[in-house]
Tab-separated table of C-alpha atoms (C1' of nucleotides) in Angstrom:
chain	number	residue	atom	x	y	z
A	1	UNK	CA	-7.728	-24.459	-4.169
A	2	UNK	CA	-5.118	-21.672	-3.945
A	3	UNK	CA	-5.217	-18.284	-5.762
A	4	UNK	CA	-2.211	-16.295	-5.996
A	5	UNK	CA	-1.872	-12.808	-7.554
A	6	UNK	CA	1.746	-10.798	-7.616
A	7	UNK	CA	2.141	-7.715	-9.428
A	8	UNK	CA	5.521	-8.351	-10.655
A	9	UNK	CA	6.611	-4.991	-11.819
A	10	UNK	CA	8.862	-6.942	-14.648
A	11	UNK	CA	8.776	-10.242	-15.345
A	12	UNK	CA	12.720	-10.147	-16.622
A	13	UNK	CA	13.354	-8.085	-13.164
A	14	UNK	CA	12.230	-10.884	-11.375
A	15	UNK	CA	13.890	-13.377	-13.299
A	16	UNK	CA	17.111	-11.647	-12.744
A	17	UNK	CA	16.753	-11.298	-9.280
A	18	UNK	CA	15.818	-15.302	-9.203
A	19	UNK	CA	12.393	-14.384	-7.181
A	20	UNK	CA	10.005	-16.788	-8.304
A	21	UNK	CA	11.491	-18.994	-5.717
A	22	UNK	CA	8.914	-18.812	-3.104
A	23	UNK	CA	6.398	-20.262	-5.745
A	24	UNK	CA	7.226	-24.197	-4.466
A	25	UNK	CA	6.607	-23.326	-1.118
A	26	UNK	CA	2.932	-21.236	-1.644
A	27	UNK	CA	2.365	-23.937	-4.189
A	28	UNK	CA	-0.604	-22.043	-5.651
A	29	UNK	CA	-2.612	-24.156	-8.018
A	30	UNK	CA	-3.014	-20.835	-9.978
A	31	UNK	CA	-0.701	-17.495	-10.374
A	32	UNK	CA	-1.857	-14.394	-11.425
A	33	UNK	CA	1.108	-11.937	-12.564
A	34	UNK	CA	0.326	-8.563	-13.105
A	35	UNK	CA	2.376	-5.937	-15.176
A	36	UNK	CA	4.981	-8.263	-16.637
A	37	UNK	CA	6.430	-5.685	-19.038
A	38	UNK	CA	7.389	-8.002	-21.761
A	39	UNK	CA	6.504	-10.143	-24.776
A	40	UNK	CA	7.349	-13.716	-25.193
A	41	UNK	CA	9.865	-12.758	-27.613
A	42	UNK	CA	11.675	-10.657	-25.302
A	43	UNK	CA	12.473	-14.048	-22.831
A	44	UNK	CA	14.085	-17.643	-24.040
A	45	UNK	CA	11.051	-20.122	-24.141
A	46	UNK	CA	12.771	-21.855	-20.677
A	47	UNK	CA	12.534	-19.034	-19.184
A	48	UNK	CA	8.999	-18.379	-19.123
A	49	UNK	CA	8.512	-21.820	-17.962
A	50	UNK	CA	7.223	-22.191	-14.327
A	51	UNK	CA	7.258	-25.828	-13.388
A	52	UNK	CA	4.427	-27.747	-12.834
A	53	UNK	CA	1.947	-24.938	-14.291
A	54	UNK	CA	0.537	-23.955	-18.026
A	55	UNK	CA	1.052	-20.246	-18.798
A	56	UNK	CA	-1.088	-17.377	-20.729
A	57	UNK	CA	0.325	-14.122	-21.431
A	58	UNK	CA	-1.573	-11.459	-22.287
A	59	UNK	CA	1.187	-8.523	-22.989
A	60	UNK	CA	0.256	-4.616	-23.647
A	61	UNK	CA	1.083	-3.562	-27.239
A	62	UNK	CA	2.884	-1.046	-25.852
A	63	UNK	CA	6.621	-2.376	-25.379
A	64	UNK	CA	7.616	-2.535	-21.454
A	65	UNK	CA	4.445	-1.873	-20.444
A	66	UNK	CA	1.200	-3.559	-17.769
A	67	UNK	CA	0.448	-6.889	-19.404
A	68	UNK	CA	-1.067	-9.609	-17.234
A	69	UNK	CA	0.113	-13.135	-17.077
A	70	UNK	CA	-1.853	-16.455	-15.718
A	71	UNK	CA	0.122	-19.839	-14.796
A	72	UNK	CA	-2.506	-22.615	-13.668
A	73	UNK	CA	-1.679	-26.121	-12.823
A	74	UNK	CA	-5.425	-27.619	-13.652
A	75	UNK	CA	-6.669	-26.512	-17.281
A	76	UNK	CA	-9.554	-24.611	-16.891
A	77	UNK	CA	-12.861	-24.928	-19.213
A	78	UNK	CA	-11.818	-21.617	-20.915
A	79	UNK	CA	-9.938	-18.759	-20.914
A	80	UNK	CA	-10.226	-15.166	-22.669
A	81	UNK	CA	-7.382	-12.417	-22.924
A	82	UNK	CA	-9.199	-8.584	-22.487
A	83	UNK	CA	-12.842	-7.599	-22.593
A	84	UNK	CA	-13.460	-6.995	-26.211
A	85	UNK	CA	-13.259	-3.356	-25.988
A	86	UNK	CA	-10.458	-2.078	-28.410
A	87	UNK	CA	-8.641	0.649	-26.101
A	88	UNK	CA	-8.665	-1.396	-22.869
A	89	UNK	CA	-7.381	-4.374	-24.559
A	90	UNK	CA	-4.726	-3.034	-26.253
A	91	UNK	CA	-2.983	-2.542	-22.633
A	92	UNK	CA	-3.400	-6.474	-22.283
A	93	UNK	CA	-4.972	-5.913	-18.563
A	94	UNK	CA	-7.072	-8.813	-18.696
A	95	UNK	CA	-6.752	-12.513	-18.353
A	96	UNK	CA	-10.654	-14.554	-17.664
A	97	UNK	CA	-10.106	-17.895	-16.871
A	98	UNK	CA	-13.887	-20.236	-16.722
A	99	UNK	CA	-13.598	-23.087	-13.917
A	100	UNK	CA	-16.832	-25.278	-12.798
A	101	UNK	CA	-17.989	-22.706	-9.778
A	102	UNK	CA	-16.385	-19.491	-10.718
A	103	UNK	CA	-14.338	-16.940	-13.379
A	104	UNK	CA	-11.614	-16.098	-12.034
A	105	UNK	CA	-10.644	-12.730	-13.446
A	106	UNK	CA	-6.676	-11.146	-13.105
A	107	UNK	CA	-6.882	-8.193	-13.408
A	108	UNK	CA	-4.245	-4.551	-13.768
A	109	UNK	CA	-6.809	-1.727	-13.297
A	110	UNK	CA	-4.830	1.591	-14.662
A	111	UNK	CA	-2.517	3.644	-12.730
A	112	UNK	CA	-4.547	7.704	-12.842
A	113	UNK	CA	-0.982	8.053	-13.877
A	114	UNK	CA	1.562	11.792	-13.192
A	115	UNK	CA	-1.001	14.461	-12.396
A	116	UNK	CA	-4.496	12.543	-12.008
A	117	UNK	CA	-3.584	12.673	-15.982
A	118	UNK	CA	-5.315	9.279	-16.932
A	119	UNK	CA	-7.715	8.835	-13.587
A	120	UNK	CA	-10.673	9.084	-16.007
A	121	UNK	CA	-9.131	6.167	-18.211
A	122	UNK	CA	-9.286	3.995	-15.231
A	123	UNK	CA	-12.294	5.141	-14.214
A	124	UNK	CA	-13.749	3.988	-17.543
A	125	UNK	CA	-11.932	0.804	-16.876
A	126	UNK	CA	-13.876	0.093	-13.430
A	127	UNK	CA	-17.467	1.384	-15.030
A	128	UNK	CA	-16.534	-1.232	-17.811
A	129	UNK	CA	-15.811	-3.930	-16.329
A	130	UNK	CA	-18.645	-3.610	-13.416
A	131	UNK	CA	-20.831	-3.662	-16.599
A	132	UNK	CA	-19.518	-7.133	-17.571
A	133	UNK	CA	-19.951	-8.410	-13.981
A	134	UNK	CA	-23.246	-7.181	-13.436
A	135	UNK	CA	-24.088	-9.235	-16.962
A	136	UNK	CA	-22.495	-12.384	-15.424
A	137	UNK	CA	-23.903	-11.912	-12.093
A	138	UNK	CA	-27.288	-11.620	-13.381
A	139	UNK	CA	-26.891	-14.833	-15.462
A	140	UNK	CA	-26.019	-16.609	-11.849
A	141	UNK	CA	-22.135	-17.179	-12.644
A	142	UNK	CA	-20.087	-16.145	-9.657
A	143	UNK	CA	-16.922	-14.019	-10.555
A	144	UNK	CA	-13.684	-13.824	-8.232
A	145	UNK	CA	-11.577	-11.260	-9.339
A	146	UNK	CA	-8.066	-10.545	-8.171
A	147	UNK	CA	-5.233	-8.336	-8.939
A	148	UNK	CA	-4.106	-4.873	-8.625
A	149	UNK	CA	-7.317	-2.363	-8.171
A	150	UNK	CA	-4.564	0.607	-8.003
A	151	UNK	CA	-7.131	1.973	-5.338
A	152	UNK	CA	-6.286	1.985	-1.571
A	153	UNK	CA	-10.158	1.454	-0.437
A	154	UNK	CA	-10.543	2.821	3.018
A	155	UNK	CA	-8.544	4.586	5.469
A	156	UNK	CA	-7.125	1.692	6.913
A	157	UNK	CA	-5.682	0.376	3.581
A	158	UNK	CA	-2.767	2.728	3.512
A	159	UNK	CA	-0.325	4.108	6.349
A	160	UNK	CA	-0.917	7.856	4.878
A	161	UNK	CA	-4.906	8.405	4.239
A	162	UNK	CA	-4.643	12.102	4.898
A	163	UNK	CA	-1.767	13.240	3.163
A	164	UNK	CA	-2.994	11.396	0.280
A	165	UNK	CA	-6.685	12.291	-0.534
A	166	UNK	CA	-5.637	14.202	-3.500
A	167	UNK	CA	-3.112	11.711	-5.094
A	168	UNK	CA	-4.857	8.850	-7.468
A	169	UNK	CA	-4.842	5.813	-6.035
A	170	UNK	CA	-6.920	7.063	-3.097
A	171	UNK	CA	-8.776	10.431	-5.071
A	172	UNK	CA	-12.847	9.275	-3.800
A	173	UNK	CA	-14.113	9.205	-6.688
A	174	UNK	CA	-11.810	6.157	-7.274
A	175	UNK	CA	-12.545	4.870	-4.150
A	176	UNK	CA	-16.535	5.561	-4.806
A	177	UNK	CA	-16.032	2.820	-7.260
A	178	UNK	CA	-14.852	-0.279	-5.216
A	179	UNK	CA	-17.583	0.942	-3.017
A	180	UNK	CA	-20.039	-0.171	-6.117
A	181	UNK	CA	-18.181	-3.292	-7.079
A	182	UNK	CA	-19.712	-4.126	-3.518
A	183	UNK	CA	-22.674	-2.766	-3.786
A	184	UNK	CA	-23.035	-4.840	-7.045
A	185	UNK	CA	-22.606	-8.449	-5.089
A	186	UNK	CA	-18.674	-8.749	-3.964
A	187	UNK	CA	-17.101	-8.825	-1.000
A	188	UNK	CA	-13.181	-7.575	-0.299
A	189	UNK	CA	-12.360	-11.466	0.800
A	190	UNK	CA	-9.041	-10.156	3.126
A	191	UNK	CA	-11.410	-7.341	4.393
A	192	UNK	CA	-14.575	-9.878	5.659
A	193	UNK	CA	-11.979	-12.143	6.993
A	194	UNK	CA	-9.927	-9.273	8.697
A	195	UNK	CA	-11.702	-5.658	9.164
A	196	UNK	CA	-9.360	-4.839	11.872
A	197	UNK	CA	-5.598	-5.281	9.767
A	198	UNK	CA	-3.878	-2.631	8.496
A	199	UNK	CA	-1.545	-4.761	5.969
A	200	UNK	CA	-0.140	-3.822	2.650
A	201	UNK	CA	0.523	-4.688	-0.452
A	202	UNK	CA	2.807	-2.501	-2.034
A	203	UNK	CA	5.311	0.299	-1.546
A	204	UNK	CA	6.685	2.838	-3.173
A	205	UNK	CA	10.598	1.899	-3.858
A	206	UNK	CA	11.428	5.811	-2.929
A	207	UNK	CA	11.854	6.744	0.862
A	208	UNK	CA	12.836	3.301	2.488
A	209	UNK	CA	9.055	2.636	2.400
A	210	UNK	CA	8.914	-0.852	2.904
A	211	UNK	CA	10.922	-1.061	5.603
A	212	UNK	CA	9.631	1.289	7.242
A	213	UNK	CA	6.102	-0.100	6.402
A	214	UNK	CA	4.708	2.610	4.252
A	215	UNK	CA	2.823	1.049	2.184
A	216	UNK	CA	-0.992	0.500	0.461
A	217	UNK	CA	-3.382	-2.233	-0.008
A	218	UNK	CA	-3.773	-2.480	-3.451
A	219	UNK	CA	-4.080	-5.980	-3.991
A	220	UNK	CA	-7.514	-7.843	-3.905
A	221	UNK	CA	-9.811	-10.480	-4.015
A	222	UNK	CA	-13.565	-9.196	-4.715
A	223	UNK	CA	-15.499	-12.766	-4.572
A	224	UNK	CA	-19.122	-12.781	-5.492
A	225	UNK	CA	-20.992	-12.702	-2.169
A	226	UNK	CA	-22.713	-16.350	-2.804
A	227	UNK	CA	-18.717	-17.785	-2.890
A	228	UNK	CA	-17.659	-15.964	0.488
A	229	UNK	CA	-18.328	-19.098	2.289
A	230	UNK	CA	-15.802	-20.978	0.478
A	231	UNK	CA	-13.154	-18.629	1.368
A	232	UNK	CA	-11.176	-20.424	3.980
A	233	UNK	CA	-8.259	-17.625	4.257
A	234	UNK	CA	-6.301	-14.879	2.012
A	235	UNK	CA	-2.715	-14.247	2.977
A	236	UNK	CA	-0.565	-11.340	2.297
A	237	UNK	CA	2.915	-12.856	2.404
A	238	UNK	CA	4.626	-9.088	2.924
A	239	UNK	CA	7.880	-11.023	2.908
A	240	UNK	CA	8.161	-11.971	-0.307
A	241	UNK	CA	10.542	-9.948	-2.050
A	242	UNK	CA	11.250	-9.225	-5.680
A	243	UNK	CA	8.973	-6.234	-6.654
A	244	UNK	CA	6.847	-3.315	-5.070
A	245	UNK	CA	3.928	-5.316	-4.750
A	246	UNK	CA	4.094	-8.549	-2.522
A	247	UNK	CA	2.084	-11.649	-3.224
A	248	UNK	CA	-1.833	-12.325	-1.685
A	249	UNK	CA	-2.836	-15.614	-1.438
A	250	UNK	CA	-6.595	-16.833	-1.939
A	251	UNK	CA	-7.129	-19.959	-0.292
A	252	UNK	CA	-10.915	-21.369	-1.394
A	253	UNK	CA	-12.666	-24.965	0.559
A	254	UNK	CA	-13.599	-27.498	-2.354
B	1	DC	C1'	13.854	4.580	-6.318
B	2	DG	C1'	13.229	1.087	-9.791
B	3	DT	C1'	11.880	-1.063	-14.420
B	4	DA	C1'	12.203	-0.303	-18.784
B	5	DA	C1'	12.831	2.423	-22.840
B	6	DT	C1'	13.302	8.129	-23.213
B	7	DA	C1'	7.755	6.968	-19.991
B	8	DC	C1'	5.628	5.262	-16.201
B	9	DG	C1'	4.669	3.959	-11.653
DNA sequence: CGTAATACG
């Protein structure tokens, strides 16, 4: 099975720029989108067609804005849009899809936003939804959740650690909290497999960035530790093109 | 700089 999770940073930008092309040759058996920035309304019903897969969209209420999308070719058991908590969901962040061995969760933690202004909003977020796993973990589910964490992790998970200690995205008491999603039974799959890579995920469209290979890893897979085995390989395909954020692939044994 | 609506990342 194949896992693959793109911030899009616009669904209609991407259509315009044709950049769902690459899907055929991935051929994930599910997508994760994050921050589409649109409503069904907003796109002709063809166009949010991906062929061969099913589609959910969970959009923000806020017009423009996050929303999280999940195309899966194989109908899972059950799915759920947010976590039932009233100002989270109303930034349609969260998409829970139930299989057999695992929820997989896609996820678009908050942005701490111009001036660290809404860092304790997504610091909420994290404490929030650690709550949830640590419920599902204790019932003996396992939990694979991907997306954009909007945290760098360690040093080694963006080009500029120094210069950017004070800047959300890698402030530690953000970082302090992927930290405890570890401590609290997952592993950072690309991380286990690779502890040496300094790869990236995204990068800032200012400054020439990603050509010049400025970037952060912001885009994971945290797998409960009792599924690590089944991870065969994640790949960061750094050159897709189409938004800030590049596709990472999961790729799980049966 | 880019996406999208006048803010946000």
């Amino acid at each position: 099975m194949k896992i693959t999770t793109w911030n899009v940073n616009g669904f209609r930008a991407v259509l315009r720029k044709n950049a769902f092309e690459w899907i055929p040759d991935v051929d994930p058996d599910v997508l994760c989108f994050q921050e589409i920035k649109a409503t069904l309304d907003q796109i002709s019903a063809e166009e949010a067609i991906i062929e061969p897969y099913e589609g959910i969209w969970n959009p923000a209420e806020r017009k423009g804005y996050s929303g999280t999308a999940t195309y899966y070719k194989n109908k899972p058991l059950s799915h759920e849009k947010g976590f039932g908590i009233e100002h989270f969901d109303i930034e349609g962040r969260v998409i829970r899809l139930k299989y057999p061995d695992f929820y997989l969760y896609n996820i678009y933690f908050p942005n701490g936003g111009e001036g660290n202004k809404r860092v304790p909003y997504k610091l909420e977020f994290y404490e929030a939804f650690l709550e949830i796993c640590d419920d599902l973990h204790a019932q003996g589910e396992n939990i694979i959740i991907t997306g954009d964490f909007n945290t760098a992790h360690q040093e080694i998970d963006l080009a500029n650690p120094k210069q950017n200690e004070k800047n959300t995205g890698f402030l530690p008491e953000e970082r302090v909290w992927i930290d405890r999603y570890l401590e609290h039974g997952f592993k950072d799959a690309y991380r286990e497999l690779y502890p040496e890579e300094e790869k990236y995920t995204w990068w800032t469209y200012r400054f020439n960035s990603r050509e010049r290979d400025i970037g952060w890893r912001l885009d994971y897979y945290l797998v409960s530790d009792a599924l690590m085995d089944r991870v065969e390989d994640v790949v960061i395909h750094s050159d897709i093109m189409g938004s800030d954020h590049c596709p990472v692939s999961l790729i799980l044994k049966e």
